[in-house]
Tab-separated table of C-alpha atoms in Angstrom:
chain	number	residue	atom	x	y	z
A	865	GLU	CA	-11.890	13.697	9.007
A	866	ARG	CA	-11.755	12.757	5.291
A	867	LYS	CA	-14.771	11.264	3.883
A	868	GLY	CA	-13.212	10.497	0.656
A	869	GLN	CA	-9.440	10.068	-0.672
A	870	GLN	CA	-8.607	9.595	-4.158
A	871	GLN	CA	-5.282	9.147	-6.055
A	872	ALA	CA	-4.523	8.891	-9.441
A	873	SER	CA	-2.081	5.913	-10.582
A	874	GLY	CA	-0.262	5.023	-13.494
A	875	ALA	CA	-1.192	6.782	-16.588
A	876	GLY	CA	-4.468	7.658	-14.904
A	877	ALA	CA	-5.832	4.177	-15.756
A	878	ARG	CA	-6.945	3.462	-12.392
A	879	PHE	CA	-7.733	5.565	-8.992
A	880	ALA	CA	-8.558	4.650	-5.286
A	881	LEU	CA	-11.580	5.921	-3.549
A	882	ARG	CA	-12.429	5.885	-0.013
A	883	THR	CA	-16.270	6.725	0.602
A	884	GLY	CA	-17.714	5.954	4.182
A	885	GLY	CA	-17.090	2.374	4.872
A	886	GLU	CA	-15.900	1.231	1.410
A	887	ALA	CA	-12.589	1.295	-0.683
A	888	LEU	CA	-13.201	1.261	-4.443
A	889	VAL	CA	-10.697	0.940	-7.245
A	890	VAL	CA	-12.269	2.434	-10.410
A	891	ASP	CA	-11.098	2.299	-14.075
A	892	ALA	CA	-10.514	6.038	-15.051
A	893	SER	CA	-11.644	5.421	-18.639
A	894	THR	CA	-14.534	3.274	-18.304
A	895	HIS	CA	-15.787	4.363	-14.588
A	896	ALA	CA	-16.391	0.343	-13.937
A	897	ILE	CA	-15.567	-0.505	-10.552
A	898	LEU	CA	-12.602	-3.047	-10.484
A	899	PHE	CA	-12.561	-3.781	-6.665
A	900	ARG	CA	-14.668	-3.083	-3.841
A	901	ARG	CA	-13.892	-3.805	-0.146
A	902	ARG	CA	-15.743	-2.850	2.993
A	903	ILE	CA	-13.368	-1.062	5.315
A	904	ASP	CA	-13.275	0.211	8.840
A	905	SER	CA	-14.373	3.780	8.309
A	906	GLU	CA	-12.252	5.029	11.257
A	907	ALA	CA	-9.996	7.414	9.330
A	908	THR	CA	-8.474	4.690	7.379
A	909	PRO	CA	-6.032	5.787	4.839
A	910	ILE	CA	-5.916	4.344	1.646
A	911	GLU	CA	-3.176	4.313	-1.049
A	912	ILE	CA	-2.938	2.871	-4.682
A	913	SER	CA	0.334	1.849	-6.385
A	914	ALA	CA	1.561	3.974	-9.101
A	915	ASP	CA	1.019	1.082	-11.665
A	916	GLY	CA	-2.579	0.502	-10.140
A	917	ALA	CA	-1.786	-2.987	-9.206
A	918	ARG	CA	-1.977	-2.846	-5.481
A	919	LEU	CA	-4.279	-1.113	-3.066
A	920	LEU	CA	-3.114	-0.554	0.460
A	921	PHE	CA	-4.961	0.562	3.565
A	922	GLY	CA	-4.495	0.887	7.177
A	923	GLU	CA	-6.376	-0.601	10.197
A	924	GLU	CA	-5.727	-1.103	13.821
A	925	ARG	CA	-2.042	-2.291	13.926
A	926	VAL	CA	-1.905	-3.511	10.376
A	927	ILE	CA	-1.546	-2.328	6.626
A	928	ARG	CA	-3.419	-4.573	4.210
A	929	VAL	CA	-1.885	-4.866	0.985
A	930	ILE	CA	-4.017	-6.288	-1.744
A	931	GLU	CA	-3.357	-7.111	-5.379
A	932	ILE	CA	-6.277	-5.746	-7.026
A	933	ASP	CA	-6.450	-8.070	-10.221
A	934	SER	CA	-6.166	-11.392	-8.307
A	935	GLY	CA	-7.660	-10.172	-4.914
A	936	ALA	CA	-4.504	-12.035	-2.990
A	937	GLU	CA	-4.094	-10.200	0.402
A	938	ARG	CA	-1.234	-9.915	2.987
A	939	THR	CA	-0.487	-7.787	6.044
A	940	LEU	CA	2.089	-5.679	7.254
A	941	ALA	CA	2.377	-5.261	11.101
A	942	VAL	CA	2.510	-1.782	12.645
A	943	ARG	CA	2.303	-0.500	16.094
A	944	GLU	CA	-0.827	1.301	15.750
A	945	ARG	CA	-3.446	2.439	13.192
A	946	PRO	CA	-1.419	4.619	10.741
A	947	ARG	CA	-2.908	7.932	10.210
A	948	GLU	CA	-1.248	8.775	6.798
A	949	LEU	CA	0.286	6.381	3.939
A	950	ALA	CA	2.437	7.071	1.149
A	951	LEU	CA	3.728	4.486	-1.157
A	952	GLN	CA	7.142	5.157	-3.318
A	953	PRO	CA	6.351	5.531	-6.978
A	954	GLY	CA	8.390	2.472	-7.641
A	955	GLY	CA	6.161	0.609	-5.208
A	956	ARG	CA	8.855	-0.842	-2.789
A	957	TRP	CA	8.757	1.461	0.234
A	958	LEU	CA	5.611	2.418	2.136
A	959	ALA	CA	5.733	5.331	4.545
A	960	ALA	CA	3.055	5.326	7.527
A	961	SER	CA	2.813	7.801	10.062
A	962	LEU	CA	1.940	6.471	13.664
A	963	PRO	CA	0.186	9.529	15.331
A	964	THR	CA	0.135	8.149	18.959
A	965	SER	CA	3.849	7.171	19.245
A	966	TRP	CA	5.019	10.210	17.139
A	967	GLN	CA	6.934	7.754	14.800
A	968	LEU	CA	6.894	7.130	10.959
A	969	GLU	CA	7.861	3.749	9.749
A	970	VAL	CA	9.194	3.296	6.251
A	971	ILE	CA	8.749	-0.521	5.290
A	972	ASP	CA	9.878	-2.348	2.353
A	973	ILE	CA	6.755	-4.097	1.338
A	974	GLU	CA	8.455	-7.036	-0.428
A	975	ASP	CA	10.597	-7.715	2.574
A	976	PRO	CA	8.649	-6.213	5.701
A	977	SER	CA	11.506	-7.060	8.037
A	978	GLU	CA	13.311	-4.324	6.322
A	979	ARG	CA	11.976	-1.167	8.113
A	980	GLN	CA	12.976	2.052	9.513
A	981	ARG	CA	11.401	4.067	12.298
A	982	ILE	CA	11.846	7.723	12.536
A	983	ASP	CA	11.123	9.238	15.837
A	984	GLU	CA	9.625	12.445	16.901
A	985	VAL	CA	7.733	12.984	13.947
A	986	HIS	CA	4.959	15.487	14.082
A	987	VAL	CA	1.699	13.907	14.901
A	988	ASP	CA	0.181	14.744	11.267
A	989	PRO	CA	2.804	15.073	8.793
A	990	ALA	CA	2.002	15.312	5.218
A	991	LEU	CA	4.162	12.598	3.313
A	992	VAL	CA	5.339	13.194	-0.272
A	993	TRP	CA	7.844	10.976	-2.171
A	994	SER	CA	10.007	12.638	-4.781
A	995	TRP	CA	8.810	11.330	-8.549
A	996	SER	CA	12.165	9.530	-8.759
A	997	GLY	CA	11.483	7.739	-5.259
A	998	ASP	CA	14.759	8.526	-3.827
A	999	ARG	CA	13.384	11.129	-1.144
A	1000	LEU	CA	10.519	11.188	1.132
A	1001	ALA	CA	9.555	14.554	2.654
A	1002	LEU	CA	7.540	14.608	5.928
A	1003	LEU	CA	6.045	18.073	6.028
A	1004	GLU	CA	5.188	19.192	9.504
A	1005	ARG	CA	1.793	20.801	9.417
A	1006	ASN	CA	1.744	24.457	10.590
A	1007	GLN	CA	5.242	24.498	10.923
A	1008	VAL	CA	8.175	25.617	8.539
A	1009	ALA	CA	10.166	22.588	8.898
A	1010	TRP	CA	10.556	19.141	7.390
A	1011	GLN	CA	12.435	15.901	7.311
A	1012	VAL	CA	13.903	14.411	4.337
A	1013	TRP	CA	14.297	10.442	4.298
A	1014	SER	CA	16.559	8.704	1.872
A	1015	PRO	CA	15.735	4.949	1.130
A	1016	THR	CA	19.444	4.454	-0.246
A	1017	GLU	CA	20.971	6.057	2.474
A	1018	ARG	CA	18.525	4.844	5.238
A	1019	ARG	CA	18.541	8.134	7.278
A	1020	SER	CA	16.684	11.334	7.621
A	1021	GLU	CA	17.630	14.893	8.088
A	1022	ARG	CA	15.463	17.851	9.568
A	1023	VAL	CA	15.570	20.894	7.274
A	1024	GLU	CA	14.353	24.512	8.777
A	1025	ALA	CA	12.944	26.626	6.189
A	1026	PRO	CA	14.746	29.713	5.604
A	1027	ASP	CA	13.687	33.130	7.266
């Protein structure tokens, strides 16, 4: 279990950190804490948008989306506590792995009714968006296969590594 998780955002202006029971957003230059929130420490994944404007974290059956500067908050319903989150660099699509149901949900965070479920996903995939945001790779840990999902095509394909 991870005790901390961080990810740079934008031009390195902000980063998010999960330590124990807190999520922090820190200014990378001044080291000032811009946002602090107590969170459920039970393997809660966090994600910060590339522009540093939004913090997202998963809880039981919900993903919270917080506008860091204003503190405004909304939620996205999911079937269970996500294990991993990956926000598209453009900030529109959020991928959430759901380990108990072996599914991945890809959610339009501006219109949460717009979502796609991908079934039979490895229980603990590594989720990686391309820099352009036009492809999401689901890397199956300890296996030599992955799936690639496209937000424009709304479909995924499984790719086996060559021998």
